PDB file of C-alpha atoms in Angstrom:
ATOM      1  CA  GLY A 194     -82.443 -13.956 -10.256  1.00 57.00           C
ATOM      2  CA  ALA A 195     -79.686 -11.205  -8.626  1.00 83.00           C
ATOM      3  CA  GLY A 196     -76.241 -12.094  -9.514  1.00 93.00           C
ATOM      4  CA  VAL A 197     -72.946 -11.512  -7.007  1.00 97.00           C
ATOM      5  CA  SER A 198     -73.219  -7.669  -5.815  1.00 97.00           C
ATOM      6  CA  GLN A 199     -69.863  -6.029  -4.551  1.00 98.00           C
ATOM      7  CA  THR A 200     -69.886  -3.236  -2.572  1.00 97.00           C
ATOM      8  CA  PRO A 201     -68.497  -0.506  -2.871  1.00 97.00           C
ATOM      9  CA  SER A 202     -67.804  -0.243  -7.006  1.00 96.00           C
ATOM     10  CA  ASN A 203     -65.241   2.281  -6.112  1.00 97.00           C
ATOM     11  CA  LYS A 204     -62.774   2.680  -3.021  1.00 98.00           C
ATOM     12  CA  VAL A 205     -59.970   5.384  -2.721  1.00 98.00           C
ATOM     13  CA  THR A 206     -58.144   5.515   0.485  1.00 97.00           C
ATOM     14  CA  GLU A 207     -55.200   6.565   1.836  1.00 97.00           C
ATOM     15  CA  LYS A 208     -51.940   4.612   2.768  1.00 97.00           C
ATOM     16  CA  GLY A 209     -51.960   3.695   5.765  1.00 97.00           C
ATOM     17  CA  LYS A 210     -55.872   3.098   6.640  1.00 98.00           C
ATOM     18  CA  TYR A 211     -58.209   0.087   6.940  1.00 98.00           C
ATOM     19  CA  VAL A 212     -60.983  -1.023   4.124  1.00 98.00           C
ATOM     20  CA  GLU A 213     -64.008  -3.237   3.765  1.00 98.00           C
ATOM     21  CA  LEU A 214     -64.607  -5.097   0.906  1.00 98.00           C
ATOM     22  CA  ARG A 215     -68.057  -6.778   0.646  1.00 98.00           C
ATOM     23  CA  CYS A 216     -69.926  -9.460  -1.183  1.00 98.00           C
ATOM     24  CA  ASP A 217     -73.112 -10.699  -1.790  1.00 98.00           C
ATOM     25  CA  PRO A 218     -73.377 -14.367  -3.357  1.00 97.00           C
ATOM     26  CA  ILE A 219     -76.381 -15.477  -4.785  1.00 96.00           C
ATOM     27  CA  SER A 220     -78.780 -17.075  -2.514  1.00 95.00           C
ATOM     28  CA  GLY A 221     -77.914 -20.694  -1.774  1.00 93.00           C
ATOM     29  CA  HIS A 222     -74.412 -20.802  -3.086  1.00 94.00           C
ATOM     30  CA  THR A 223     -72.132 -22.183  -0.308  1.00 93.00           C
ATOM     31  CA  ALA A 224     -69.030 -21.759  -2.023  1.00 93.00           C
ATOM     32  CA  LEU A 225     -67.438 -17.927  -2.084  1.00 95.00           C
ATOM     33  CA  TYR A 226     -64.283 -17.067  -3.980  1.00 95.00           C
ATOM     34  CA  TRP A 227     -62.031 -13.756  -3.317  1.00 97.00           C
ATOM     35  CA  TYR A 228     -59.783 -12.895  -6.296  1.00 96.00           C
ATOM     36  CA  ARG A 229     -57.577 -10.064  -6.912  1.00 97.00           C
ATOM     37  CA  GLN A 230     -56.682  -8.306 -10.225  1.00 97.00           C
ATOM     38  CA  SER A 231     -54.230  -6.269 -10.870  1.00 95.00           C
ATOM     39  CA  LEU A 232     -54.256  -4.172 -14.050  1.00 91.00           C
ATOM     40  CA  GLY A 233     -52.787  -6.127 -17.102  1.00 88.00           C
ATOM     41  CA  GLN A 234     -52.908  -9.135 -15.450  1.00 92.00           C
ATOM     42  CA  GLY A 235     -55.808 -12.347 -14.955  1.00 94.00           C
ATOM     43  CA  PRO A 236     -57.706 -12.554 -11.530  1.00 95.00           C
ATOM     44  CA  GLU A 237     -55.587 -13.937  -8.406  1.00 94.00           C
ATOM     45  CA  PHE A 238     -57.027 -16.499  -6.167  1.00 92.00           C
ATOM     46  CA  LEU A 239     -56.870 -14.833  -2.668  1.00 95.00           C
ATOM     47  CA  ILE A 240     -59.515 -17.038  -0.277  1.00 94.00           C
ATOM     48  CA  TYR A 241     -61.834 -19.302  -0.757  1.00 92.00           C
ATOM     49  CA  PHE A 242     -65.343 -20.511   1.652  1.00 94.00           C
ATOM     50  CA  GLN A 243     -66.973 -23.475   1.997  1.00 92.00           C
ATOM     51  CA  GLY A 244     -70.083 -22.158   4.131  1.00 93.00           C
ATOM     52  CA  THR A 245     -69.024 -19.803   6.858  1.00 94.00           C
ATOM     53  CA  GLY A 246     -65.300 -21.745   7.035  1.00 92.00           C
ATOM     54  CA  ALA A 247     -62.337 -20.769   4.852  1.00 91.00           C
ATOM     55  CA  ALA A 248     -61.465 -23.819   3.082  1.00 88.00           C
ATOM     56  CA  ASP A 249     -58.608 -22.309   1.437  1.00 89.00           C
ATOM     57  CA  ASP A 250     -56.620 -19.018   2.565  1.00 92.00           C
ATOM     58  CA  SER A 251     -53.278 -19.875   0.735  1.00 90.00           C
ATOM     59  CA  GLY A 252     -53.992 -16.689  -2.074  1.00 91.00           C
ATOM     60  CA  LEU A 253     -53.856 -13.837   0.962  1.00 95.00           C
ATOM     61  CA  PRO A 254     -50.107 -12.091   0.157  1.00 94.00           C
ATOM     62  CA  ASN A 255     -50.012 -11.258   4.096  1.00 94.00           C
ATOM     63  CA  ASP A 256     -51.481 -10.538   7.579  1.00 95.00           C
ATOM     64  CA  ARG A 257     -52.813  -7.522   6.245  1.00 97.00           C
ATOM     65  CA  PHE A 258     -55.656  -9.616   4.573  1.00 98.00           C
ATOM     66  CA  PHE A 259     -58.503 -11.024   6.318  1.00 97.00           C
ATOM     67  CA  ALA A 260     -62.001 -11.989   4.936  1.00 97.00           C
ATOM     68  CA  VAL A 261     -65.164 -13.158   6.887  1.00 97.00           C
ATOM     69  CA  ARG A 262     -68.263 -15.010   5.888  1.00 97.00           C
ATOM     70  CA  PRO A 263     -69.737 -15.034   9.603  1.00 96.00           C
ATOM     71  CA  GLU A 264     -73.467 -16.486   8.456  1.00 94.00           C
ATOM     72  CA  GLY A 265     -72.384 -18.518   5.353  1.00 93.00           C
ATOM     73  CA  SER A 266     -73.560 -15.584   2.976  1.00 95.00           C
ATOM     74  CA  VAL A 267     -72.354 -12.410   2.544  1.00 97.00           C
ATOM     75  CA  SER A 268     -68.539 -12.037   3.086  1.00 98.00           C
ATOM     76  CA  THR A 269     -65.995  -9.236   3.703  1.00 98.00           C
ATOM     77  CA  LEU A 270     -62.549  -8.408   2.947  1.00 98.00           C
ATOM     78  CA  LYS A 271     -60.558  -6.406   4.764  1.00 98.00           C
ATOM     79  CA  ILE A 272     -57.235  -5.043   4.298  1.00 98.00           C
ATOM     80  CA  GLN A 273     -55.774  -3.355   7.281  1.00 97.00           C
ATOM     81  CA  ARG A 274     -52.798  -0.963   6.511  1.00 97.00           C
ATOM     82  CA  THR A 275     -53.140  -0.239   3.146  1.00 98.00           C
ATOM     83  CA  GLU A 276     -50.574   0.249   0.889  1.00 97.00           C
ATOM     84  CA  ARG A 277     -50.372   1.401  -2.457  1.00 97.00           C
ATOM     85  CA  GLY A 278     -49.267  -2.253  -4.193  1.00 96.00           C
ATOM     86  CA  ASP A 279     -52.768  -3.081  -3.078  1.00 97.00           C
ATOM     87  CA  SER A 280     -54.700  -0.984  -5.513  1.00 97.00           C
ATOM     88  CA  ALA A 281     -56.512  -3.137  -8.024  1.00 97.00           C
ATOM     89  CA  VAL A 282     -59.886  -4.896  -8.860  1.00 97.00           C
ATOM     90  CA  TYR A 283     -61.374  -7.285  -6.156  1.00 98.00           C
ATOM     91  CA  LEU A 284     -64.053  -9.838  -7.530  1.00 97.00           C
ATOM     92  CA  CYS A 285     -65.713 -11.733  -5.584  1.00 97.00           C
ATOM     93  CA  ALA A 286     -67.780 -15.140  -7.381  1.00 95.00           C
ATOM     94  CA  SER A 287     -69.975 -17.850  -6.126  1.00 94.00           C
ATOM     95  CA  SER A 288     -70.554 -21.671  -6.629  1.00 91.00           C
ATOM     96  CA  SER A 289     -73.242 -23.620  -5.811  1.00 90.00           C
ATOM     97  CA  SER A 290     -70.978 -26.244  -4.017  1.00 81.00           C
ATOM     98  CA  GLY A 291     -67.369 -25.595  -4.307  1.00 72.00           C
ATOM     99  CA  ALA A 292     -67.054 -28.485  -6.778  1.00 72.00           C
ATOM    100  CA  THR A 293     -63.994 -28.127  -8.947  1.00 67.00           C
ATOM    101  CA  ALA A 294     -66.841 -28.349 -12.372  1.00 66.00           C
ATOM    102  CA  ASP A 295     -69.216 -25.838 -11.074  1.00 77.00           C
ATOM    103  CA  THR A 296     -69.630 -22.367 -12.455  1.00 85.00           C
ATOM    104  CA  GLN A 297     -67.736 -19.741 -10.621  1.00 90.00           C
ATOM    105  CA  TYR A 298     -70.334 -16.489 -10.801  1.00 93.00           C
ATOM    106  CA  PHE A 299     -68.262 -13.329 -10.628  1.00 95.00           C
ATOM    107  CA  GLY A 300     -69.431  -9.907  -9.705  1.00 96.00           C
ATOM    108  CA  PRO A 301     -69.013  -6.722 -11.531  1.00 96.00           C
ATOM    109  CA  GLY A 302     -65.719  -5.932  -8.476  1.00 97.00           C
ATOM    110  CA  THR A 303     -64.563  -3.260  -6.436  1.00 98.00           C
ATOM    111  CA  ARG A 304     -62.211  -1.164  -7.617  1.00 97.00           C
ATOM    112  CA  LEU A 305     -59.418  -0.289  -5.025  1.00 98.00           C
ATOM    113  CA  THR A 306     -56.676   2.665  -5.148  1.00 98.00           C
ATOM    114  CA  VAL A 307     -54.681   3.666  -2.439  1.00 98.00           C
ATOM    115  CA  LEU A 308     -53.393   6.994  -2.587  1.00 96.00           C
TER     116      LEU A 308
ATOM    117  CA  THR B 198     -46.092 -22.745  -8.730  1.00 61.00           C
ATOM    118  CA  GLN B 199     -48.488 -23.736 -11.619  1.00 66.00           C
ATOM    119  CA  LEU B 200     -48.559 -21.326 -14.291  1.00 85.00           C
ATOM    120  CA  LEU B 201     -50.681 -20.521 -17.491  1.00 92.00           C
ATOM    121  CA  GLU B 202     -49.246 -18.687 -20.537  1.00 95.00           C
ATOM    122  CA  GLN B 203     -51.649 -17.313 -22.710  1.00 96.00           C
ATOM    123  CA  SER B 204     -51.066 -15.887 -26.041  1.00 96.00           C
ATOM    124  CA  PRO B 205     -50.940 -13.573 -27.970  1.00 97.00           C
ATOM    125  CA  GLN B 206     -51.598 -10.764 -25.331  1.00 95.00           C
ATOM    126  CA  PHE B 207     -53.268  -8.599 -27.849  1.00 96.00           C
ATOM    127  CA  LEU B 208     -55.289  -9.310 -30.603  1.00 97.00           C
ATOM    128  CA  SER B 209     -56.497  -6.486 -33.040  1.00 97.00           C
ATOM    129  CA  ILE B 210     -58.565  -7.749 -36.357  1.00 96.00           C
ATOM    130  CA  GLN B 211     -61.276  -6.981 -39.094  1.00 97.00           C
ATOM    131  CA  GLU B 212     -64.526  -7.873 -38.162  1.00 97.00           C
ATOM    132  CA  GLY B 213     -64.943 -11.660 -40.380  1.00 97.00           C
ATOM    133  CA  GLU B 214     -61.365 -12.856 -39.388  1.00 97.00           C
ATOM    134  CA  ASN B 215     -60.593 -16.118 -37.900  1.00 97.00           C
ATOM    135  CA  LEU B 216     -58.545 -16.009 -34.870  1.00 97.00           C
ATOM    136  CA  THR B 217     -57.064 -18.585 -32.221  1.00 97.00           C
ATOM    137  CA  VAL B 218     -55.805 -17.762 -28.587  1.00 97.00           C
ATOM    138  CA  TYR B 219     -53.368 -20.317 -26.670  1.00 97.00           C
ATOM    139  CA  CYS B 220     -53.467 -21.029 -22.904  1.00 96.00           C
ATOM    140  CA  ASN B 221     -50.291 -23.324 -22.219  1.00 95.00           C
ATOM    141  CA  SER B 222     -48.883 -25.112 -19.044  1.00 92.00           C
ATOM    142  CA  SER B 223     -46.337 -27.022 -17.709  1.00 90.00           C
ATOM    143  CA  SER B 224     -48.700 -28.255 -15.478  1.00 88.00           C
ATOM    144  CA  VAL B 225     -51.527 -30.978 -15.889  1.00 88.00           C
ATOM    145  CA  PHE B 226     -55.057 -29.584 -14.678  1.00 87.00           C
ATOM    146  CA  SER B 227     -58.013 -31.377 -14.084  1.00 84.00           C
ATOM    147  CA  SER B 228     -60.074 -28.776 -15.948  1.00 86.00           C
ATOM    148  CA  LEU B 229     -59.694 -25.905 -17.554  1.00 90.00           C
ATOM    149  CA  GLN B 230     -61.907 -22.914 -17.833  1.00 92.00           C
ATOM    150  CA  TRP B 231     -62.266 -19.911 -20.932  1.00 96.00           C
ATOM    151  CA  TYR B 232     -63.940 -16.741 -19.526  1.00 96.00           C
ATOM    152  CA  ARG B 233     -64.897 -13.983 -21.533  1.00 97.00           C
ATOM    153  CA  GLN B 234     -64.609 -10.063 -19.111  1.00 96.00           C
ATOM    154  CA  GLU B 235     -65.431  -6.893 -20.782  1.00 94.00           C
ATOM    155  CA  PRO B 236     -64.527  -3.818 -18.725  1.00 90.00           C
ATOM    156  CA  GLY B 237     -65.722  -2.774 -15.630  1.00 90.00           C
ATOM    157  CA  GLU B 238     -67.325  -6.225 -15.253  1.00 93.00           C
ATOM    158  CA  GLY B 239     -66.541  -9.731 -13.329  1.00 95.00           C
ATOM    159  CA  PRO B 240     -65.415 -12.798 -15.755  1.00 95.00           C
ATOM    160  CA  VAL B 241     -68.223 -14.835 -17.604  1.00 95.00           C
ATOM    161  CA  LEU B 242     -67.503 -18.361 -17.857  1.00 93.00           C
ATOM    162  CA  LEU B 243     -68.044 -19.585 -21.940  1.00 95.00           C
ATOM    163  CA  VAL B 244     -67.214 -23.244 -21.529  1.00 93.00           C
ATOM    164  CA  THR B 245     -65.518 -25.847 -19.199  1.00 90.00           C
ATOM    165  CA  VAL B 246     -63.169 -28.856 -20.848  1.00 91.00           C
ATOM    166  CA  VAL B 247     -62.534 -31.789 -18.586  1.00 88.00           C
ATOM    167  CA  THR B 248     -61.240 -34.293 -20.565  1.00 89.00           C
ATOM    168  CA  GLY B 249     -57.999 -34.540 -22.231  1.00 92.00           C
ATOM    169  CA  GLY B 250     -58.542 -34.386 -26.180  1.00 94.00           C
ATOM    170  CA  GLU B 251     -62.056 -32.755 -25.648  1.00 94.00           C
ATOM    171  CA  VAL B 252     -63.804 -30.457 -27.851  1.00 96.00           C
ATOM    172  CA  LYS B 253     -66.504 -28.207 -27.658  1.00 96.00           C
ATOM    173  CA  LYS B 254     -68.249 -25.589 -30.073  1.00 96.00           C
ATOM    174  CA  LEU B 255     -69.806 -22.582 -29.068  1.00 94.00           C
ATOM    175  CA  LYS B 256     -71.907 -21.052 -31.705  1.00 95.00           C
ATOM    176  CA  ARG B 257     -69.055 -19.895 -33.981  1.00 97.00           C
ATOM    177  CA  LEU B 258     -66.087 -20.600 -30.611  1.00 97.00           C
ATOM    178  CA  THR B 259     -64.452 -23.860 -30.662  1.00 97.00           C
ATOM    179  CA  PHE B 260     -62.556 -25.111 -27.362  1.00 97.00           C
ATOM    180  CA  GLN B 261     -59.747 -27.858 -27.378  1.00 96.00           C
ATOM    181  CA  PHE B 262     -58.360 -29.485 -24.461  1.00 95.00           C
ATOM    182  CA  GLY B 263     -55.087 -30.572 -24.881  1.00 94.00           C
ATOM    183  CA  ASP B 264     -54.160 -35.075 -24.838  1.00 93.00           C
ATOM    184  CA  ALA B 265     -52.332 -34.347 -21.844  1.00 92.00           C
ATOM    185  CA  ARG B 266     -54.370 -31.418 -20.119  1.00 90.00           C
ATOM    186  CA  LYS B 267     -51.903 -29.214 -20.109  1.00 91.00           C
ATOM    187  CA  ASP B 268     -52.960 -26.843 -22.556  1.00 93.00           C
ATOM    188  CA  SER B 269     -55.917 -25.323 -24.561  1.00 96.00           C
ATOM    189  CA  SER B 270     -57.312 -23.329 -27.694  1.00 97.00           C
ATOM    190  CA  LEU B 271     -60.111 -20.930 -28.697  1.00 97.00           C
ATOM    191  CA  HIS B 272     -60.862 -20.753 -32.177  1.00 98.00           C
ATOM    192  CA  ILE B 273     -63.069 -17.937 -33.185  1.00 97.00           C
ATOM    193  CA  THR B 274     -64.352 -18.372 -37.006  1.00 97.00           C
ATOM    194  CA  ALA B 275     -65.637 -15.222 -38.622  1.00 97.00           C
ATOM    195  CA  ALA B 276     -65.041 -12.685 -35.788  1.00 97.00           C
ATOM    196  CA  GLN B 277     -67.798  -9.865 -34.964  1.00 97.00           C
ATOM    197  CA  PRO B 278     -67.015  -6.814 -33.047  1.00 96.00           C
ATOM    198  CA  GLY B 279     -69.315  -8.102 -30.157  1.00 95.00           C
ATOM    199  CA  ASP B 280     -66.451 -10.678 -29.388  1.00 96.00           C
ATOM    200  CA  THR B 281     -64.301  -7.979 -28.731  1.00 96.00           C
ATOM    201  CA  GLY B 282     -62.958  -8.793 -24.803  1.00 96.00           C
ATOM    202  CA  LEU B 283     -60.484  -9.818 -22.713  1.00 97.00           C
ATOM    203  CA  TYR B 284     -60.200 -14.034 -23.066  1.00 98.00           C
ATOM    204  CA  LEU B 285     -58.935 -15.308 -19.650  1.00 97.00           C
ATOM    205  CA  CYS B 286     -58.242 -19.153 -19.377  1.00 96.00           C
ATOM    206  CA  ALA B 287     -58.470 -20.973 -15.979  1.00 93.00           C
ATOM    207  CA  GLY B 288     -57.069 -24.135 -14.931  1.00 90.00           C
ATOM    208  CA  ALA B 289     -58.499 -25.768 -11.684  1.00 83.00           C
ATOM    209  CA  ASP B 290     -55.542 -27.186  -9.581  1.00 71.00           C
ATOM    210  CA  TYR B 291     -54.925 -31.113 -10.613  1.00 58.00           C
ATOM    211  CA  GLY B 292     -55.417 -32.573  -6.863  1.00 56.00           C
ATOM    212  CA  GLY B 293     -55.410 -29.389  -5.121  1.00 54.00           C
ATOM    213  CA  SER B 294     -58.188 -26.795  -3.487  1.00 54.00           C
ATOM    214  CA  GLN B 295     -61.810 -27.433  -5.826  1.00 59.00           C
ATOM    215  CA  GLY B 296     -61.352 -23.354  -5.247  1.00 64.00           C
ATOM    216  CA  ASN B 297     -58.541 -22.514  -6.638  1.00 74.00           C
ATOM    217  CA  LEU B 298     -58.632 -21.271  -9.905  1.00 86.00           C
ATOM    218  CA  ILE B 299     -55.376 -20.257 -11.360  1.00 89.00           C
ATOM    219  CA  PHE B 300     -56.007 -17.650 -14.094  1.00 93.00           C
ATOM    220  CA  GLY B 301     -53.912 -16.695 -16.930  1.00 95.00           C
ATOM    221  CA  LYS B 302     -53.124 -13.281 -17.813  1.00 95.00           C
ATOM    222  CA  GLY B 303     -55.805 -13.128 -20.611  1.00 96.00           C
ATOM    223  CA  THR B 304     -55.919 -12.216 -24.309  1.00 97.00           C
ATOM    224  CA  LYS B 305     -57.335  -8.706 -25.117  1.00 96.00           C
ATOM    225  CA  LEU B 306     -59.259  -9.163 -28.662  1.00 97.00           C
ATOM    226  CA  SER B 307     -59.935  -6.137 -30.649  1.00 97.00           C
ATOM    227  CA  VAL B 308     -62.967  -6.643 -33.612  1.00 97.00           C
ATOM    228  CA  LYS B 309     -63.259  -3.736 -35.655  1.00 96.00           C
ATOM    229  CA  PRO B 310     -65.976  -3.210 -37.797  1.00 95.00           C
TER     230      PRO B 310
END
């Protein structure tokens, strides 16, 4: 079956611009996660959805970052007034129920470059 | 803040050698996972360990969870070039959000033929 897909695969933008990153989880997975991976680092948790609601958004670095999942499937990560420090690979993952022992399946990521 | 420290950060070995990478923390985790990530791809789960002292084997890979559930190790026997990649450990926050995986920085392994 299809895995987690993310679009675009690469995004180059200018400082101060607005960007949207999309994640299509595995069909039927109720839990969806966003992580950010900077060069030479492991993924850093941003936000976790259970269905349509954000169950934990404690990892969002500031109010320029926002994510939605209006129908409990596709999710969009939105970044306003981008800064050079936002440059990273943004990873999305989904799992069947969100239980701690559930396997999180990761997408290939969106590489964001802010010039 | 819970942190996972991985060592070594980089490892370059010849095909056929054995190696061990470590994942350590001062915090207790409800479970710990090991992932492998290749360039341009997302991490892929290798194993989840849940019980203190647990040992799991996956072909030439052996994973161990520390008795106190604060540390883990990954041992690879007779490494092959196909084992090359970034190995990440990730802990599930004990008592915290089910979704909040805390990752180490990873060990970048290169196995030369």
